[in-house]
CSV table of C-alpha atoms and ligand atoms in Angstrom, one decimal:
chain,number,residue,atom,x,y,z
A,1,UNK,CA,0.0,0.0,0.0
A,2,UNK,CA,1.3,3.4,-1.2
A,3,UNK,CA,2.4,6.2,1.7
A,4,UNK,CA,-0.3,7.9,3.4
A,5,UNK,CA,0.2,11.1,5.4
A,6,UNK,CA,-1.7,13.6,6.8
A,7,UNK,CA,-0.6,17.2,7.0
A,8,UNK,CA,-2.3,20.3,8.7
A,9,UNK,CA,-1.6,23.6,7.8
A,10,UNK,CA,-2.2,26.3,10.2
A,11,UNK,CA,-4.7,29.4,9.7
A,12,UNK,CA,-2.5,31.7,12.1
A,13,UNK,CA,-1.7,35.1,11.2
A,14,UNK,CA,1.4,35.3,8.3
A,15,UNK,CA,0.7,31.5,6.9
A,16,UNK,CA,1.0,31.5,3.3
A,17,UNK,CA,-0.3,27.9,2.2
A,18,UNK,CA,1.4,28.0,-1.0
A,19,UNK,CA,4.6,26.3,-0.8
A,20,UNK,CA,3.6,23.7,1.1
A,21,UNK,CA,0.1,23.6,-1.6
A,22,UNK,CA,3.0,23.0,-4.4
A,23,UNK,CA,5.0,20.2,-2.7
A,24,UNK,CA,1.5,18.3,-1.8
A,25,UNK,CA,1.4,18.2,-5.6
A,26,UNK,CA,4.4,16.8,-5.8
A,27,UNK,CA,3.5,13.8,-3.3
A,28,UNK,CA,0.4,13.4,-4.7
A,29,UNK,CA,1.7,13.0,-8.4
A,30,UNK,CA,4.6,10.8,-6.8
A,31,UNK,CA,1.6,8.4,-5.7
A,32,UNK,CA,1.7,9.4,-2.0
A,33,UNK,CA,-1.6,9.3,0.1
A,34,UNK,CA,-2.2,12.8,1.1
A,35,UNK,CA,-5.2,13.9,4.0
A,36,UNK,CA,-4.9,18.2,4.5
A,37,UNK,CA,-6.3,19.2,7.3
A,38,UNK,CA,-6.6,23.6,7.7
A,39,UNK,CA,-7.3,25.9,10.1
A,40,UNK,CA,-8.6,29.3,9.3
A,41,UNK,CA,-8.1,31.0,12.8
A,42,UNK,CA,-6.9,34.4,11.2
A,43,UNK,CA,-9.2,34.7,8.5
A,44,UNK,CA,-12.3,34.3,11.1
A,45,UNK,CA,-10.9,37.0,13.8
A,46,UNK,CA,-10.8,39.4,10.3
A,47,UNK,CA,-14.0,38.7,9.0
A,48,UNK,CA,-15.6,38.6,12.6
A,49,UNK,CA,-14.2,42.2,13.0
A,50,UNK,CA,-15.3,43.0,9.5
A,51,UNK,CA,-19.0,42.1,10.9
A,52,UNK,CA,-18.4,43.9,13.7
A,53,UNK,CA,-18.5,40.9,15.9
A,54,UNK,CA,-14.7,41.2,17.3
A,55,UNK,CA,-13.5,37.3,18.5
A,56,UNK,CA,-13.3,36.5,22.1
A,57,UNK,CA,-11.7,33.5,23.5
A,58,UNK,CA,-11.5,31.5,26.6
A,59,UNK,CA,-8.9,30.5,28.4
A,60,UNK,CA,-9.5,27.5,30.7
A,61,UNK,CA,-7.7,27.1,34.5
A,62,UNK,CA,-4.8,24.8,33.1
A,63,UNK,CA,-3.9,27.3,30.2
A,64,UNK,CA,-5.5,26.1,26.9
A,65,UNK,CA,-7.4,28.8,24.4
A,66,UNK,CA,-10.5,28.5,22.4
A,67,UNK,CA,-12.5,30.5,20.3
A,68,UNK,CA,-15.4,31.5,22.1
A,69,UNK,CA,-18.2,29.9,19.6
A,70,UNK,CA,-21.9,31.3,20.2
A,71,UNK,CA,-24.3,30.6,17.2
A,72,UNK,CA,-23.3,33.7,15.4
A,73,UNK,CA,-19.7,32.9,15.8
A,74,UNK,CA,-19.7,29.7,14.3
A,75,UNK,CA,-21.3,31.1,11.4
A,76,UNK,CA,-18.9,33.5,10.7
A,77,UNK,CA,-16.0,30.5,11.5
A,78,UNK,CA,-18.3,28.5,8.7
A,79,UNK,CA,-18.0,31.5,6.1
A,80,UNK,CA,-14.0,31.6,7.2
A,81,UNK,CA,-13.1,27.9,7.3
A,82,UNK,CA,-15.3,25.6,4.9
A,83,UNK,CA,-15.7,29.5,2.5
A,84,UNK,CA,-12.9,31.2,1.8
A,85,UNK,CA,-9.7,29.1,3.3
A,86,UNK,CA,-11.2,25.4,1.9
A,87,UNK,CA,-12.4,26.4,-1.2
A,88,UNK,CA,-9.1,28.8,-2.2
A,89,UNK,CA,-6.8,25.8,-1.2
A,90,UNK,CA,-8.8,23.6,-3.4
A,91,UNK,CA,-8.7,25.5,-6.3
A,92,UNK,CA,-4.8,26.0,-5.9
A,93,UNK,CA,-4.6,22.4,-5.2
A,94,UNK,CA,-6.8,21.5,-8.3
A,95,UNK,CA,-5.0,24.0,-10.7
A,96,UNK,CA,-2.0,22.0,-9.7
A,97,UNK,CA,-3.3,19.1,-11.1
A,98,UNK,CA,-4.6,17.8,-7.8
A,99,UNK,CA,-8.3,15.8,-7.8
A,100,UNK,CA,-9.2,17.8,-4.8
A,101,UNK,CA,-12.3,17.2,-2.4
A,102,UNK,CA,-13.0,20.4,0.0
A,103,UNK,CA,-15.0,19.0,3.0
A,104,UNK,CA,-15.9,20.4,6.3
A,105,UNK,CA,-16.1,18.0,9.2
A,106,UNK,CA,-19.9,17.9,9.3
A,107,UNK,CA,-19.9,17.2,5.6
A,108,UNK,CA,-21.1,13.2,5.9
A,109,UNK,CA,-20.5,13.6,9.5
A,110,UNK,CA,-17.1,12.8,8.8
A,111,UNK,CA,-16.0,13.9,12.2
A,112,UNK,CA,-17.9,13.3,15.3
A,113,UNK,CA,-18.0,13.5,18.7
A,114,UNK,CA,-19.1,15.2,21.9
A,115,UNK,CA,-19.7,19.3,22.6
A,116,UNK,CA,-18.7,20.3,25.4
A,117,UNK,CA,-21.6,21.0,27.9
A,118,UNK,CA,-20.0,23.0,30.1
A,119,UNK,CA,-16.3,25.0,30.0
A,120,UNK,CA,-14.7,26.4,33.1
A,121,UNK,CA,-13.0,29.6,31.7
A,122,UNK,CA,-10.7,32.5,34.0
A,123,UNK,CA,-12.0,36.1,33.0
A,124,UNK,CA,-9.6,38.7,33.3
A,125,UNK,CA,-10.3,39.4,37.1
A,126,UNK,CA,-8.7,35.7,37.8
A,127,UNK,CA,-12.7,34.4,38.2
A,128,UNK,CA,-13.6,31.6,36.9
A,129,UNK,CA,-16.8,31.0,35.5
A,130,UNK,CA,-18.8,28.2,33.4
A,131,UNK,CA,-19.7,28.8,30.2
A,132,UNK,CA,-22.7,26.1,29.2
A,133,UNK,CA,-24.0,27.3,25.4
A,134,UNK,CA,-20.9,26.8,23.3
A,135,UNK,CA,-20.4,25.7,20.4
A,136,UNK,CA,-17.5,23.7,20.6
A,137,UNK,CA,-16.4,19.9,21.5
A,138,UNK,CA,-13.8,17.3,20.6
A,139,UNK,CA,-13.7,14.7,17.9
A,140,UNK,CA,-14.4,11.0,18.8
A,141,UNK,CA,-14.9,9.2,15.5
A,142,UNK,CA,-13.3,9.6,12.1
A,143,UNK,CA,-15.4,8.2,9.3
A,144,UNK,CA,-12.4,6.8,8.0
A,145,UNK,CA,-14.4,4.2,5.3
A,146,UNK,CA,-15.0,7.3,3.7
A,147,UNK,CA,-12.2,9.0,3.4
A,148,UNK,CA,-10.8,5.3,1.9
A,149,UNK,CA,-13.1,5.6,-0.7
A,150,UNK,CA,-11.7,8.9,-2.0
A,151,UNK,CA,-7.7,8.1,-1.3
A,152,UNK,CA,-8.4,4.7,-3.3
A,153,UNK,CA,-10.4,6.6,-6.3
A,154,UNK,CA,-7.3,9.0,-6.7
A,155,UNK,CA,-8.2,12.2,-4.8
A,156,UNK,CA,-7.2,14.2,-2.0
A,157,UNK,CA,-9.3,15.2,1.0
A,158,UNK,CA,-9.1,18.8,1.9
A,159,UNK,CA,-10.6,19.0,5.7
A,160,UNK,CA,-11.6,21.4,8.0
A,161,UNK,CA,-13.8,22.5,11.2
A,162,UNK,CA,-16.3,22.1,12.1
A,163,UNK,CA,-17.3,19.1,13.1
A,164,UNK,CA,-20.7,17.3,14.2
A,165,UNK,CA,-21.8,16.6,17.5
A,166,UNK,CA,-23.8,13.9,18.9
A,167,UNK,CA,-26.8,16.1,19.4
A,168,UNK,CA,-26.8,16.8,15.8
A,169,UNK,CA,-24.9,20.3,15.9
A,170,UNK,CA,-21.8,21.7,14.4
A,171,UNK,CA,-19.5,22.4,16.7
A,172,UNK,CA,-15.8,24.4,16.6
A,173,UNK,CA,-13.3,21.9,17.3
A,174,UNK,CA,-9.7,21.8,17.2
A,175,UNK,CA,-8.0,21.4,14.0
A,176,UNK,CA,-4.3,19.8,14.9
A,177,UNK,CA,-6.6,17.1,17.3
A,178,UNK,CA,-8.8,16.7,14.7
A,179,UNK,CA,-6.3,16.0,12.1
A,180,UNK,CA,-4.3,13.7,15.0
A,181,UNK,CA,-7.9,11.4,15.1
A,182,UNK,CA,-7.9,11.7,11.5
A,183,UNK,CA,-4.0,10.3,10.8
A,184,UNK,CA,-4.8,7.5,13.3
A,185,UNK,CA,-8.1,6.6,12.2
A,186,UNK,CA,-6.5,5.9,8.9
A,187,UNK,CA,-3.2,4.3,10.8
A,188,UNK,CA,-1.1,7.0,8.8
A,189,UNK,CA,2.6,6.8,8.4
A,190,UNK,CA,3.5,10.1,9.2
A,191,UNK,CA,1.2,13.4,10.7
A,192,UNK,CA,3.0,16.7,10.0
A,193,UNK,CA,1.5,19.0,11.5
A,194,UNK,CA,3.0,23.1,10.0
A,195,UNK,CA,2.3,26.2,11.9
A,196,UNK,CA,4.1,29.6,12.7
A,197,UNK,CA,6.3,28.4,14.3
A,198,UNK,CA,10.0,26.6,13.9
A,199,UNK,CA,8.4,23.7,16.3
A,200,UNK,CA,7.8,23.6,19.9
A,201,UNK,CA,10.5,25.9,21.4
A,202,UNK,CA,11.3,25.6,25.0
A,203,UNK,CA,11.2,29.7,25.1
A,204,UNK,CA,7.8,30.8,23.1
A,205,UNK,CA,10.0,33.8,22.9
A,206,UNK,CA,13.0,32.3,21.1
A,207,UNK,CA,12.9,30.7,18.0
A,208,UNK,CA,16.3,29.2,18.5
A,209,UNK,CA,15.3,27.7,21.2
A,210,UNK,CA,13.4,24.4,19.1
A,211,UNK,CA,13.3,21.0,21.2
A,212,UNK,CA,14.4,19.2,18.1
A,213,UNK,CA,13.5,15.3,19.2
A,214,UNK,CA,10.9,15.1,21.9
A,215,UNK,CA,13.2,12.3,24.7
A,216,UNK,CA,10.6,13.3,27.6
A,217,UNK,CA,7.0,14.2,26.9
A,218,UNK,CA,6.9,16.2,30.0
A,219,UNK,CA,9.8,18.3,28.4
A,220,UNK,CA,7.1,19.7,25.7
A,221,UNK,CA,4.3,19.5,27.7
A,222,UNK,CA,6.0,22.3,30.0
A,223,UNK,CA,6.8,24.4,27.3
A,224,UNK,CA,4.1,24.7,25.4
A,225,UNK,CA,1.8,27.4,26.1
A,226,UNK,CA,-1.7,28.4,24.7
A,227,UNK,CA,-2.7,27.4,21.4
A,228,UNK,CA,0.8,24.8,21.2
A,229,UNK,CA,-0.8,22.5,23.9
A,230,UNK,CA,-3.5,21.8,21.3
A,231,UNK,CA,-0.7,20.5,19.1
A,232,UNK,CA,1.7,18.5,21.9
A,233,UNK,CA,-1.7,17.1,22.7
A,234,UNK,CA,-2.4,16.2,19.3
A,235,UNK,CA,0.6,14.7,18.9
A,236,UNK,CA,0.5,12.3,21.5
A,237,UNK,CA,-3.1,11.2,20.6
A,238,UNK,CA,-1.7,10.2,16.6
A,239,UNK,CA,1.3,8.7,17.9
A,240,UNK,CA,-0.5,6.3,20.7
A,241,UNK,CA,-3.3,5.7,17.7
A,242,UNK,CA,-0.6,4.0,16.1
A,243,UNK,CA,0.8,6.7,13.5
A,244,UNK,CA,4.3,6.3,12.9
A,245,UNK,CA,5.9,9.7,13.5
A,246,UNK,CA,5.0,13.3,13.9
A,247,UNK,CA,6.3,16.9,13.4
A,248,UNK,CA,5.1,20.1,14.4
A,249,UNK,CA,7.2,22.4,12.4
A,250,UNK,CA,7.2,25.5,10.2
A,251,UNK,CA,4.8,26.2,7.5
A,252,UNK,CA,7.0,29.0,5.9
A,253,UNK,CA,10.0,28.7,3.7
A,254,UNK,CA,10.2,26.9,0.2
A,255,UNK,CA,9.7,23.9,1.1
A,256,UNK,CA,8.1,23.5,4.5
A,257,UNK,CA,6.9,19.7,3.8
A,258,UNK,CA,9.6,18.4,2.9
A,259,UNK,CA,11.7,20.2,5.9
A,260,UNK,CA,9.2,18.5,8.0
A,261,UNK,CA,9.6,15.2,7.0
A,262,UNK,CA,13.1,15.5,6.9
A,263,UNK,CA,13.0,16.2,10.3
A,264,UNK,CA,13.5,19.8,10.9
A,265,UNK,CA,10.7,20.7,13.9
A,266,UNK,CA,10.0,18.8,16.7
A,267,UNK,CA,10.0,15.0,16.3
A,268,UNK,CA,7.8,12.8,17.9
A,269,UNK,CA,8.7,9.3,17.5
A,270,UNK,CA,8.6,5.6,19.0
A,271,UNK,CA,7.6,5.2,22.7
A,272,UNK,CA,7.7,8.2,24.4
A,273,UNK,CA,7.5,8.5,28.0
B,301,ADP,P1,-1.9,27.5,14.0
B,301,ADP,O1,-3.0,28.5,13.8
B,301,ADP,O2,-0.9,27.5,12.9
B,301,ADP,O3,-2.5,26.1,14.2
B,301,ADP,P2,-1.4,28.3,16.7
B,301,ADP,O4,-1.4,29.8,16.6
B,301,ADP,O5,-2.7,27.6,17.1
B,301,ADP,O6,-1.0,27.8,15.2
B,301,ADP,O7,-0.2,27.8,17.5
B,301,ADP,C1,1.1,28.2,17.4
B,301,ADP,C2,1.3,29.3,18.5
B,301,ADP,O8,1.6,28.7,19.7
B,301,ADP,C3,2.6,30.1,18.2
B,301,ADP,O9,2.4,31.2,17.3
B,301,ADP,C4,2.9,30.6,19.7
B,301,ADP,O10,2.3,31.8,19.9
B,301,ADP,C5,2.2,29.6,20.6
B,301,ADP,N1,3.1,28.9,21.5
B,301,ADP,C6,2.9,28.7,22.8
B,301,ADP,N2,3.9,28.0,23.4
B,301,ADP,C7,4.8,27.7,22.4
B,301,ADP,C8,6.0,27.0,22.4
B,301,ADP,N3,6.6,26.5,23.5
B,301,ADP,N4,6.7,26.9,21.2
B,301,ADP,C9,6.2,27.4,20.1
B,301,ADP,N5,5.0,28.1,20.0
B,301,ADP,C10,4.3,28.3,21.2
């Protein structure tokens, strides 16, 4: 069976897809397997402002952020995510010569799982409160049959949040986890997961400061702050659901897949404790 890899791309402020957009041709016409999974979170905090709806997020007690995702958030996140991101990576993709299949996550409930019914967040008087309406949740289940049936008919899946929960609701869910269920559900070789950053550095503040090969998980787990737990977490879900190898590295330069897989980022591999 031919290589099969799953690569997310980041929607943070200053990520320009198209290098990596370009090498994913070249995989795919090389008879790789490809799965791209995107975020959109920059494109969403512009439009929301556009609509005069500025973003707000929540930061629970142990440090992790999330959009804050009423109903008329996660429309906008819609119009961001499965609108403008998916469908201009698709046509890139497609004018590359890449059979490209733009899908959200609720799109034949390809992702599911279970919202979050109530999220403990610390407002900026050091309160915490309980936040029981949103919109946002965790996926369980990777309709992985499905995205089978397009890998072995030639085309590439082009993913993105939201996904579907078990009430029947979309719901805002993290995009590095979400491609981490996806890469295991499908037992992929390799999960690259490209962002703003050189890797996981052990300063946020200094980019020279990259944990190259992860020896101790509680090495990254300590210095990842914010929106990088997502990813650490991520990264330990694919690689105990059987994926071979993962790297969170950086979505810039010429060739930012191929850096990855060569190992420039952090590497996760092999038993980890
Ligand atoms: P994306 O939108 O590409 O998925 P995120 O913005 O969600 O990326 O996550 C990357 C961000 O994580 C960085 O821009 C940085 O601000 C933050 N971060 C927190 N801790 C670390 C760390 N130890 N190493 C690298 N980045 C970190």
């Amino acid at each position: 069976m031919s290589e099969l890899i799953v690569i997310k791309i980041g929607g943070g402020e200053g990520i320009k897809p198209d290098a990596a957009l370009g090498e994913i041709a070249g995989l795919v016409r090389a008879g790789v397997r490809v799965v791209l999974v995107h975020g959109g979170s920059h494109e969403t905090n512009i439009l929301s402002e556009k609509l005069g709806r500025p973003p707000t997020f929540i930061t629970s007690p142990s440090g992790h952020t999330s959009r804050r995702t009423d109903r008329e958030t996660l429309k906008i996140f819609e119009m961001a995510y499965c609108g403008k991101v998916n469908k201009g990576i698709v046509e890139t993709l497609r004018r590359a010569g890449v059979d490209a299949v733009g899908l959200s996550g609720i799109d034949a409930g390809l992702w599911t799982g279970k919202r979050k019914s109530a999220i403990r967040s610390v407002d900026a008087d050091g309160r915490t409160v309980v936040i029981r309406d949103d919109l946002s949740g965790r996926v369980e289940r990777v309709d992985d049959r499905f995205l089978r049936l397009l890998l072995d008919d030639g085309r590439t899946p082009v993913l993105t949040p939201p996904a579907m929960s078990d009430e029947g609701v979309a719901m805002n869910v993290d995009a590095d986890r979400a491609a981490a269920a996806t890469a295991a559900a499908l037992g992929a070789d390799e999960l690259l997961l490209l962002s703003n950053v050189p890797g996981v550095l052990r300063d946020p503040e200094d980019r020279s400061s990259l944990i190259e090969t992860v020896s101790s998980l509680d090495e990254v787990r300590r210095a990842a702050k914010g929106r990088m737990k997502n990813k650490v977490l991520g990264a330990e879900e694919a690689l105990s659901g059987g994926v071979g190898r993962v790297v969170i590295g950086s979505a810039s330069g010429a060739s930012p897949v191929a850096d990855a897989r060569s190992g420039c980022g952090t590497v996760f591999e092999g038993a980890i404790a």
